[in-house]
Coordinates of C-alpha atoms and ligand atoms in Angstrom, one line a residue:
M1 CA -27.0 39.4 24.6
I2 CA -27.5 42.5 22.4
E3 CA -24.5 44.1 24.0
E4 CA -22.3 41.0 23.4
L5 CA -23.4 41.0 19.8
K6 CA -21.0 43.8 18.9
N7 CA -18.1 41.7 20.0
Q8 CA -19.3 38.8 17.8
I9 CA -19.9 41.1 14.9
S10 CA -16.3 42.4 15.2
I11 CA -14.9 38.9 15.3
K12 CA -16.9 37.7 12.3
L13 CA -16.0 40.8 10.4
N14 CA -12.2 40.5 11.0
N15 CA -12.3 36.8 10.2
E16 CA -14.1 37.3 7.0
I17 CA -11.6 40.0 5.9
K18 CA -8.8 37.7 6.6
N19 CA -10.4 35.0 4.5
I20 CA -11.1 37.2 1.6
Y21 CA -8.1 39.6 1.6
G22 CA -5.6 37.7 3.6
V23 CA -4.9 40.7 5.9
E24 CA -5.3 41.0 9.6
V25 CA -7.2 44.0 10.8
E26 CA -9.0 45.0 14.0
L27 CA -12.2 46.5 13.1
K28 CA -14.5 47.2 16.0
A29 CA -18.3 47.4 16.1
E30 CA -19.2 50.3 18.4
T31 CA -22.3 52.0 19.7
P32 CA -23.0 55.1 17.6
K33 CA -22.7 58.3 19.5
N34 CA -25.9 59.5 17.8
K35 CA -28.9 57.2 18.3
E36 CA -30.2 58.1 14.9
N37 CA -27.2 56.4 13.3
G38 CA -28.6 53.0 14.3
D39 CA -27.4 50.2 16.6
V40 CA -23.8 49.8 15.5
A41 CA -21.1 52.0 13.9
I42 CA -18.0 50.5 12.4
P43 CA -15.1 52.8 11.5
A44 CA -13.5 51.3 8.4
F45 CA -10.2 53.2 8.6
P46 CA -8.0 50.3 9.6
L47 CA -8.8 48.7 6.2
C48 CA -7.6 51.8 4.2
K49 CA -4.1 51.2 5.3
A50 CA -4.2 47.4 4.9
L51 CA -5.8 47.4 1.5
K52 CA -4.6 50.8 0.2
K53 CA -8.2 51.9 -0.4
S54 CA -10.0 55.1 0.3
P55 CA -12.2 55.3 3.5
Q56 CA -15.3 55.3 1.3
E57 CA -14.2 52.1 -0.5
S58 CA -13.2 50.4 2.7
A59 CA -16.5 51.2 4.3
S60 CA -18.3 49.8 1.2
L61 CA -16.4 46.5 1.6
V62 CA -17.3 46.3 5.3
S63 CA -20.9 47.1 4.4
S64 CA -21.1 44.2 1.9
I65 CA -19.7 41.7 4.5
L66 CA -22.3 43.0 7.1
D67 CA -25.0 42.4 4.5
G68 CA -24.0 38.7 4.3
L69 CA -24.5 38.3 8.1
N70 CA -28.3 38.6 7.6
M71 CA -28.9 40.3 10.9
F72 CA -29.4 43.9 9.8
E73 CA -32.4 45.8 8.7
T74 CA -30.5 48.7 7.2
I75 CA -26.8 49.3 6.4
S76 CA -25.5 52.6 5.3
V77 CA -22.1 54.0 4.4
L78 CA -21.1 57.5 5.5
G79 CA -17.5 58.6 4.7
G80 CA -15.3 56.0 6.3
Y81 CA -18.0 54.7 8.6
V82 CA -20.6 52.0 8.3
N83 CA -23.8 52.4 10.3
A84 CA -26.3 49.5 10.7
T85 CA -29.5 48.8 12.4
Y86 CA -30.4 45.4 13.7
S87 CA -33.2 43.4 12.2
R88 CA -35.7 43.4 15.1
E89 CA -37.1 40.2 13.7
V90 CA -33.8 38.3 13.8
L91 CA -32.7 39.8 17.1
S92 CA -36.0 39.1 18.9
K93 CA -35.8 35.5 18.0
S94 CA -32.3 35.1 19.3
V95 CA -33.0 37.0 22.5
L96 CA -36.2 35.0 23.3
D97 CA -34.4 31.7 22.4
S98 CA -31.5 32.6 24.6
L99 CA -33.7 33.1 27.6
D100 CA -34.1 29.3 27.8
E101 CA -30.5 28.6 28.6
P102 CA -29.0 30.4 31.5
K103 CA -25.5 31.9 30.9
K104 CA -22.9 30.0 32.9
V105 CA -19.4 31.2 33.4
D106 CA -16.6 29.3 31.7
N107 CA -14.3 29.2 34.8
P108 CA -16.5 29.0 37.9
K109 CA -15.0 30.3 41.1
T110 CA -15.6 29.3 44.7
Y111 CA -17.3 31.9 46.8
A112 CA -17.6 31.4 50.6
I113 CA -20.2 33.8 51.9
D114 CA -20.4 34.6 55.6
F115 CA -23.8 36.2 56.1
S116 CA -26.5 36.7 58.8
S117 CA -24.2 35.4 61.6
P118 CA -26.4 36.5 64.5
N119 CA -25.5 36.4 68.2
I120 CA -27.1 33.7 70.2
A121 CA -29.2 33.9 73.3
K122 CA -30.8 37.0 71.9
P123 CA -33.8 37.4 69.6
F124 CA -33.2 37.7 65.9
F125 CA -33.3 41.5 65.5
V126 CA -34.2 43.5 62.5
G127 CA -30.6 44.7 62.3
H128 CA -29.6 41.3 61.0
L129 CA -32.2 41.4 58.2
R130 CA -29.9 43.2 55.7
T131 CA -26.9 40.9 55.9
T132 CA -29.3 37.9 55.8
V133 CA -31.2 38.8 52.7
I134 CA -28.3 40.5 50.8
G135 CA -26.0 37.5 51.5
Y136 CA -28.6 35.0 50.5
A137 CA -29.6 36.8 47.3
L138 CA -25.9 37.1 46.3
S139 CA -25.4 33.4 47.0
N140 CA -28.3 32.6 44.7
I141 CA -27.1 35.0 42.0
L142 CA -23.6 33.6 42.1
S143 CA -24.7 30.1 41.9
Y144 CA -27.2 30.9 39.0
R145 CA -24.1 32.1 37.1
G146 CA -22.4 28.8 37.7
H147 CA -20.1 29.6 40.6
K148 CA -19.7 27.3 43.5
V149 CA -21.1 28.8 46.7
V150 CA -20.6 27.9 50.4
R151 CA -23.2 29.7 52.5
I152 CA -21.8 30.1 56.0
N153 CA -23.6 31.3 59.2
H154 CA -21.0 32.3 61.7
L155 CA -22.7 32.3 65.0
G156 CA -21.8 34.8 67.7
D157 CA -21.7 32.2 70.5
F158 CA -18.7 33.4 72.4
G159 CA -18.1 36.0 75.1
T160 CA -18.5 37.0 78.8
Q161 CA -22.2 37.4 78.2
F162 CA -22.4 33.6 78.4
G163 CA -20.7 33.8 81.8
K164 CA -23.3 36.3 82.9
L165 CA -26.1 34.1 81.5
I166 CA -24.9 31.0 83.3
Y167 CA -24.5 32.9 86.5
A168 CA -28.0 34.4 86.2
F169 CA -29.5 31.0 85.3
T170 CA -27.8 29.0 88.1
N171 CA -28.9 31.6 90.7
W172 CA -32.3 32.8 89.6
G173 CA -33.5 30.7 86.7
N174 CA -35.4 27.5 86.3
I175 CA -35.1 25.1 83.4
E176 CA -38.9 24.6 82.8
E177 CA -39.3 28.3 82.3
V178 CA -36.4 28.4 79.9
R179 CA -37.7 25.4 78.0
S180 CA -41.2 26.8 77.6
N181 CA -40.1 30.3 76.4
P182 CA -36.4 30.1 75.7
I183 CA -35.3 33.4 74.2
D184 CA -37.5 35.7 76.3
T185 CA -36.5 34.0 79.5
L186 CA -32.8 34.1 78.6
V187 CA -33.0 37.7 77.7
G188 CA -34.8 38.4 81.0
L189 CA -32.1 36.6 83.0
Y190 CA -29.4 38.6 81.1
V191 CA -31.1 41.9 81.8
R192 CA -31.5 41.0 85.5
F193 CA -27.8 40.2 85.7
N194 CA -26.9 43.6 84.3
Q195 CA -29.2 45.4 86.7
E196 CA -27.9 43.5 89.8
A197 CA -24.3 44.0 88.7
K198 CA -24.7 47.7 88.8
N199 CA -24.7 47.6 92.6
K200 CA -22.6 44.4 93.0
P201 CA -19.6 44.8 90.6
E202 CA -18.2 41.5 92.0
L203 CA -20.9 39.7 89.9
D204 CA -18.9 40.8 86.8
D205 CA -15.8 39.1 88.1
E206 CA -17.9 36.0 88.8
A207 CA -19.2 36.0 85.3
R208 CA -15.7 36.3 83.9
R209 CA -14.6 33.4 86.0
I210 CA -17.5 31.3 84.8
F211 CA -16.8 32.1 81.2
K212 CA -13.1 31.2 81.6
E213 CA -14.2 27.8 83.0
L214 CA -16.6 27.4 80.2
E215 CA -13.8 28.0 77.8
S216 CA -11.5 25.5 79.4
G217 CA -14.2 22.8 79.3
N218 CA -16.2 22.8 82.6
E219 CA -18.8 20.1 81.9
E220 CA -21.7 21.6 83.7
Y221 CA -21.3 25.0 82.1
R222 CA -20.8 23.5 78.7
T223 CA -24.0 21.5 78.9
L224 CA -25.9 24.6 79.8
W225 CA -24.3 26.7 77.1
K226 CA -25.0 24.0 74.5
E227 CA -28.7 23.9 75.6
F228 CA -29.0 27.7 75.4
K229 CA -27.4 27.6 72.0
E230 CA -29.8 24.9 70.7
Y231 CA -32.8 27.1 71.7
S232 CA -31.3 30.0 69.8
L233 CA -30.7 27.9 66.8
N234 CA -34.3 26.6 66.8
E235 CA -35.4 30.2 67.0
F236 CA -33.2 31.3 64.2
N237 CA -34.1 28.4 62.0
R238 CA -37.8 29.4 62.4
V239 CA -36.9 32.9 61.2
Y240 CA -34.8 31.5 58.3
K241 CA -37.6 29.2 57.2
N242 CA -40.0 32.2 57.1
L243 CA -37.5 34.1 55.0
G244 CA -36.8 31.1 52.8
V245 CA -33.1 31.3 53.6
S246 CA -30.7 28.4 54.2
F247 CA -27.0 27.7 54.9
D248 CA -24.5 25.0 53.9
V249 CA -22.5 25.4 57.1
Y250 CA -22.8 26.8 60.6
S251 CA -19.5 27.9 62.1
S252 CA -19.0 29.2 65.6
E253 CA -16.9 31.8 67.3
A254 CA -16.5 29.6 70.4
E255 CA -15.2 26.8 68.2
A256 CA -12.8 29.2 66.4
S257 CA -11.5 30.4 69.8
R258 CA -10.8 26.9 71.0
K259 CA -8.7 26.2 67.9
S260 CA -7.0 29.6 67.8
A261 CA -3.6 28.3 69.1
R262 CA -2.8 27.5 65.4
V263 CA -3.2 31.0 64.1
I264 CA -1.5 32.5 67.1
S265 CA 1.6 30.4 66.5
M266 CA 1.5 31.3 62.8
L267 CA 1.6 35.0 63.8
R268 CA 4.3 34.4 66.4
E269 CA 6.5 32.5 63.9
K270 CA 6.2 35.3 61.5
G271 CA 7.3 37.7 64.2
L272 CA 4.1 39.7 63.9
L273 CA 3.1 39.6 67.6
V274 CA 4.3 42.5 69.7
K275 CA 3.8 42.8 73.5
D276 CA 1.8 45.9 74.4
D277 CA 0.7 46.6 78.0
G278 CA 0.3 42.9 78.7
A279 CA -1.7 42.2 75.5
E280 CA -0.3 41.0 72.2
I281 CA -0.9 43.0 69.1
V282 CA -0.1 43.2 65.4
R283 CA 1.1 46.6 64.3
L284 CA -0.5 47.8 61.1
K285 CA 0.5 50.4 58.6
E286 CA -0.7 54.0 59.0
P287 CA -3.4 55.1 59.6
Y288 CA -4.8 51.9 61.0
P289 CA -4.8 51.1 64.7
P290 CA -3.1 47.9 65.7
A291 CA -5.0 44.7 65.9
I292 CA -5.2 43.3 69.4
V293 CA -4.9 39.5 69.0
I294 CA -4.5 38.3 72.6
R295 CA -5.9 40.1 75.6
S296 CA -3.8 40.7 78.7
D297 CA -5.7 37.9 80.5
G298 CA -4.9 35.5 77.6
A299 CA -8.4 35.6 76.0
T300 CA -8.9 35.7 72.3
L301 CA -10.6 38.6 70.5
Y302 CA -13.1 38.9 67.7
I303 CA -10.2 39.2 65.2
T304 CA -8.3 36.3 66.6
R305 CA -11.4 34.1 66.0
D306 CA -11.9 35.4 62.5
L307 CA -8.3 34.8 61.6
E308 CA -8.4 31.3 62.8
E309 CA -11.7 30.7 61.1
I310 CA -10.6 32.1 57.7
F311 CA -7.5 29.8 57.5
D312 CA -9.8 26.9 58.4
R313 CA -12.3 27.9 55.7
Y314 CA -9.5 28.1 53.2
D315 CA -8.3 24.6 54.1
K316 CA -11.8 23.3 53.8
Y317 CA -13.2 25.1 50.8
H318 CA -10.2 26.5 48.9
F319 CA -12.3 29.6 48.2
D320 CA -11.3 32.1 45.6
Y321 CA -13.5 34.7 47.3
M322 CA -14.4 35.1 51.0
L323 CA -17.3 37.5 51.2
Y324 CA -18.3 38.9 54.6
C325 CA -21.8 40.4 54.5
V326 CA -21.6 42.6 57.6
G327 CA -22.7 46.1 58.5
N328 CA -20.8 49.3 57.8
E329 CA -19.9 49.6 61.5
Q330 CA -17.3 46.9 60.9
K331 CA -15.6 48.6 58.0
L332 CA -12.4 49.5 59.9
Y333 CA -12.4 46.0 61.5
F334 CA -12.4 44.2 58.1
T335 CA -9.7 46.5 56.9
Q336 CA -7.6 45.5 59.9
L337 CA -8.4 41.8 59.2
K338 CA -7.2 42.2 55.6
E339 CA -4.1 44.1 56.7
V340 CA -3.1 41.3 59.1
L341 CA -3.7 38.7 56.4
K342 CA -1.4 40.7 54.1
L343 CA 1.3 40.8 56.7
M344 CA 0.9 37.0 57.1
N345 CA 1.2 36.6 53.3
A346 CA -2.0 34.7 53.3
P347 CA -2.4 33.4 49.7
F348 CA -6.1 34.1 49.7
E349 CA -6.0 37.7 51.0
E350 CA -7.0 39.4 47.7
G351 CA -10.2 37.5 47.5
V352 CA -11.4 38.6 51.0
K353 CA -14.1 41.3 50.7
H354 CA -16.2 43.1 53.2
V355 CA -19.6 43.3 51.5
N356 CA -20.8 46.1 53.8
N357 CA -24.3 47.2 54.4
G358 CA -26.1 50.3 55.8
L359 CA -28.6 50.6 58.5
I360 CA -32.4 50.4 58.6
L361 CA -33.6 53.7 59.9
K362 CA -36.8 55.1 61.5
D363 CA -37.1 58.8 61.3
G364 CA -33.4 59.2 60.4
K365 CA -32.2 57.1 63.4
K366 CA -31.3 53.4 63.8
M367 CA -34.6 51.6 64.0
A368 CA -35.6 50.9 67.6
T369 CA -38.7 50.3 69.8
R370 CA -40.3 53.0 71.8
D371 CA -38.1 52.3 74.8
G372 CA -35.0 52.4 72.6
S373 CA -34.3 48.7 72.4
A374 CA -33.7 46.7 69.3
V375 CA -36.7 45.7 67.2
K376 CA -37.4 42.0 66.7
L377 CA -37.6 40.8 63.1
D378 CA -40.6 38.7 64.0
D379 CA -42.6 41.7 65.0
V380 CA -41.8 43.4 61.7
L381 CA -42.7 40.4 59.6
N382 CA -45.9 39.9 61.5
E383 CA -47.0 43.4 61.0
S384 CA -46.2 43.2 57.3
I385 CA -48.2 40.0 57.0
S386 CA -51.2 41.5 58.6
L387 CA -51.0 44.6 56.3
A388 CA -50.8 42.2 53.3
R389 CA -53.8 40.4 54.8
A390 CA -55.8 43.6 54.9
H391 CA -54.9 44.5 51.3
I392 CA -56.1 41.0 50.1
E393 CA -59.3 41.5 52.1
E394 CA -59.8 44.8 50.4
K395 CA -59.0 43.8 46.8
N396 CA -59.9 40.2 46.6
P397 CA -61.9 39.0 49.6
S398 CA -63.1 35.8 48.0
L399 CA -59.7 34.3 47.6
E400 CA -58.8 30.9 49.2
N401 CA -55.9 30.4 51.6
K402 CA -55.7 34.1 52.5
D403 CA -53.5 33.5 55.5
E404 CA -50.9 31.6 53.6
L405 CA -51.0 34.1 50.8
A406 CA -50.6 37.0 53.2
K407 CA -47.5 35.4 54.6
K408 CA -46.0 34.9 51.2
I409 CA -46.7 38.5 50.3
G410 CA -45.9 40.1 53.6
V411 CA -42.5 38.4 54.0
S412 CA -41.5 39.0 50.4
A413 CA -42.5 42.7 50.8
I414 CA -40.0 43.1 53.6
I415 CA -37.3 41.2 51.7
F416 CA -37.8 43.3 48.6
N417 CA -38.0 46.6 50.5
D418 CA -34.6 45.8 51.8
L419 CA -33.0 44.5 48.6
K420 CA -34.1 47.4 46.4
N421 CA -31.8 49.7 48.3
Y422 CA -28.1 49.8 47.4
R423 CA -26.5 47.7 50.1
E424 CA -24.0 50.4 51.4
N425 CA -26.8 53.0 51.9
D426 CA -29.0 53.3 55.0
Y427 CA -32.7 53.4 54.2
E428 CA -35.8 54.7 56.0
F429 CA -38.2 51.9 56.9
D430 CA -41.8 52.5 55.9
I431 CA -43.9 49.4 56.3
D432 CA -47.1 50.9 54.8
A433 CA -45.3 51.8 51.6
A434 CA -43.5 48.5 51.5
T435 CA -46.6 46.4 51.6
R436 CA -48.7 48.3 49.1
F437 CA -49.7 46.4 45.9
E438 CA -48.6 49.3 43.8
G439 CA -45.5 51.4 43.7
Q440 CA -41.9 50.4 44.1
T441 CA -42.8 47.2 46.1
G442 CA -42.4 43.5 46.1
P443 CA -46.2 42.9 46.0
Y444 CA -46.3 45.0 42.8
I445 CA -44.0 42.6 41.1
Q446 CA -45.8 39.5 42.5
Y447 CA -49.0 41.1 41.3
T448 CA -47.6 41.7 37.8
D449 CA -46.6 38.0 37.6
V450 CA -50.1 37.0 38.8
R451 CA -51.6 39.2 36.1
I452 CA -49.5 37.7 33.3
K453 CA -50.4 34.2 34.5
S454 CA -54.1 34.9 34.5
I455 CA -53.8 36.1 30.9
L456 CA -51.9 33.0 29.9
N457 CA -54.5 30.8 31.7
Q458 CA -57.2 32.2 29.6
C459 CA -55.8 30.9 26.3
A460 CA -53.3 28.4 25.3
Y461 CA -50.9 29.3 22.5
N462 CA -48.9 27.4 19.9
K463 CA -45.3 28.4 19.7
D464 CA -45.2 27.4 16.0
N465 CA -47.5 30.4 15.3
V466 CA -45.0 32.9 16.6
D467 CA -44.2 35.4 13.9
Y468 CA -41.0 37.4 14.7
K469 CA -41.9 40.1 12.2
L470 CA -44.4 41.3 14.7
F471 CA -41.5 42.4 16.9
N472 CA -40.9 45.3 14.6
T473 CA -43.1 47.7 16.6
D474 CA -41.5 49.8 19.3
S475 CA -43.7 48.4 22.0
M476 CA -43.0 44.8 21.2
Y477 CA -39.3 45.4 20.6
D478 CA -38.9 47.4 23.8
M479 CA -40.2 44.4 25.8
V480 CA -37.6 42.2 24.1
K481 CA -34.8 44.6 24.9
A482 CA -35.9 44.7 28.5
L483 CA -35.8 40.9 28.7
D484 CA -32.4 40.9 27.1
A485 CA -31.0 43.1 29.8
F486 CA -31.7 40.4 32.5
E487 CA -28.3 38.6 32.2
D488 CA -26.4 41.9 32.1
V489 CA -28.1 42.9 35.3
I490 CA -27.0 39.6 36.9
D491 CA -23.4 40.4 35.9
K492 CA -23.7 43.9 37.4
C493 CA -25.1 42.4 40.7
I494 CA -22.0 40.1 40.8
S495 CA -19.4 42.7 40.0
E496 CA -20.7 45.0 42.7
Y497 CA -22.0 42.3 45.1
A498 CA -25.2 44.2 45.0
P499 CA -28.6 42.6 44.4
N500 CA -30.4 45.9 44.3
Y501 CA -29.8 46.0 40.5
L502 CA -31.9 42.9 40.1
A503 CA -34.6 44.3 42.4
K504 CA -34.8 47.5 40.4
Y505 CA -34.7 45.6 37.2
L506 CA -37.8 43.6 38.2
L507 CA -39.6 46.8 39.0
N508 CA -38.8 48.3 35.6
L509 CA -39.8 45.2 33.8
S510 CA -43.1 45.1 35.7
T511 CA -43.8 48.7 34.9
L512 CA -42.9 48.2 31.3
F513 CA -45.2 45.2 31.0
N514 CA -48.1 46.9 32.7
S515 CA -47.9 49.8 30.2
F516 CA -47.4 47.4 27.3
Y517 CA -50.6 45.6 28.4
A518 CA -52.5 48.9 28.8
K519 CA -51.9 49.7 25.1
E520 CA -51.7 46.4 23.4
K521 CA -54.6 44.0 23.0
V522 CA -53.1 40.6 23.7
L523 CA -56.1 38.3 23.4
C524 CA -56.9 39.6 19.9
E525 CA -58.8 37.9 17.0
N526 CA -55.7 37.3 14.9
I527 CA -54.2 33.9 16.0
I528 CA -50.7 34.7 14.8
E529 CA -50.6 38.0 16.6
R530 CA -52.3 36.6 19.7
D531 CA -49.9 33.6 20.0
T532 CA -46.9 35.8 19.4
K533 CA -47.9 38.1 22.2
L534 CA -48.8 35.2 24.5
Y535 CA -45.4 33.7 23.8
L536 CA -43.8 37.0 24.7
L537 CA -45.8 37.2 27.9
S538 CA -44.7 33.7 28.9
K539 CA -41.1 34.9 28.6
I540 CA -41.7 38.0 30.7
K541 CA -43.3 35.7 33.3
D542 CA -40.3 33.4 33.3
V543 CA -37.9 36.2 33.8
I544 CA -39.9 37.8 36.6
E545 CA -40.2 34.5 38.4
K546 CA -36.5 33.7 37.9
G547 CA -35.7 37.1 39.5
L548 CA -38.2 36.6 42.4
N549 CA -36.6 33.2 43.1
L550 CA -33.1 34.7 43.1
L551 CA -34.2 37.3 45.6
S552 CA -35.8 34.6 47.8
M553 CA -39.3 36.0 47.3
S554 CA -42.4 33.9 46.9
I555 CA -44.2 33.3 43.7
V556 CA -48.0 33.3 44.1
D557 CA -50.8 32.3 41.7
K558 CA -53.5 34.7 42.9
M559 CA -53.6 37.9 44.9
Ligands
LIG601 N1 -21.9 38.2 65.0 C1 -21.5 39.4 64.4 C2 -22.5 40.5 64.6 O1 -23.7 40.2 64.9 C3 -21.3 39.3 62.9 C4 -20.3 38.3 62.5 C5 -19.9 38.5 61.1 N2 -19.0 37.5 60.6 C6 -17.7 37.4 60.9 N3 -17.0 36.4 60.5 N4 -17.1 38.3 61.6 O2 -22.2 41.7 64.6

């Protein structure tokens, strides 16, 4: 709000000059280069020409108009410049009032966001954490700003691995075992297939044949595939529930593949498909490798399915932006996708963005278990929950519902630990550091919120007692300025599709509050001072909780 104020001041100033002198000028309120010159500087030179006055006289005219705005503490004229300092009192009131009404955009856009999108018949791995929490936080932030959001989970449910799985199941599996422990059993079957196929390569042909039949609608195979898919979804939904994440739509690679005749004929009509060694490809401009759209055996590829899917999404949602929250490894792939869309003259191509993310590392390498396999997200969450449980036991053993609390703190710790990193960067995973109640952690922010609430619970306040003159001190005014930055931070998250700015902001706000509280007595004798401070605290709490909600972190009452 404070940043925007300069714009409003310029507009008011120019209007006023037009009213009084009948001339149109474009004076601009700027941020002074030197902090000592106050909050705004206005060069009055455009007035000199228009009114034929000296710089000094022009600046004096500007200064008297500013005076009439009743929002400045001091106004001074220096040569052709006017410098002014805001009245902290006036400003604090407008900032704190403005926090009650979220700023919505005037022209909302539609954002389709493809995020999480795991591959079925596998556990939910920690590698999919980033896309899941970044995509979900972005969707919340965009919708907070008033945009329309369609959250899409595009399931990886297509590919020869399903032929392998069906072969393994029909030869070695039994349905009871699958039903009682679906994911582990399916993974076991898949691993066994790969082992046996090492000595019997004909198994791979068999799997390919099964997959082809599955694709062309073999009933028996389809029933199995559907059942496997349902188990995966149950499993994923459990994970999403733990993370507090939800979707508006599930889409499917298999579905997209079945419908892909449409996009293939579009490509053909535009003359973009070229035969190449039996396959059909789209040639792209230098330096990009061509996009293979149809394999030599006629099967679709990942890009064929995404092409079909995006036209379908555009028909359904008329999105302005289609965001793909997917890892850095697929950077070239999404460039190719966009290049193909450009060649097709797709009307929505400009709004297609790859919101890429880095890796989670352990000792500098992609995080993995001891034997080199992928780490399950469940294992990470459970460890984090038990660390949070231990911290609670150490700090506040008499609390009620410690297990539930540990879950809320442990899961939020993992979410925050991810979101505080700029999405494009890799980060080193340190679960001990992430779950601590102090430092750059989620629990630290939750703890700050709890602390504020416990102060507020000790004493009710009356808003009518709030005296805005008390915001004149640096320590009070700094808190107001920090609260004021919230909406700007939201804008920055949106313009860079990067929720880390909000995560970092919440850390700074928490630190600022904690040092404020260390030096200011809040529950003091003087009722006016006390109620003013309690009111400020309630606003800090509101902003922290708003931020936690947007990041899909839990709010707790005690910890
Ligand atoms: N299933 C893919 C993976 O796990 C991600 C899919 C991303 N979305 C998309 N429309 N390509 O790598």
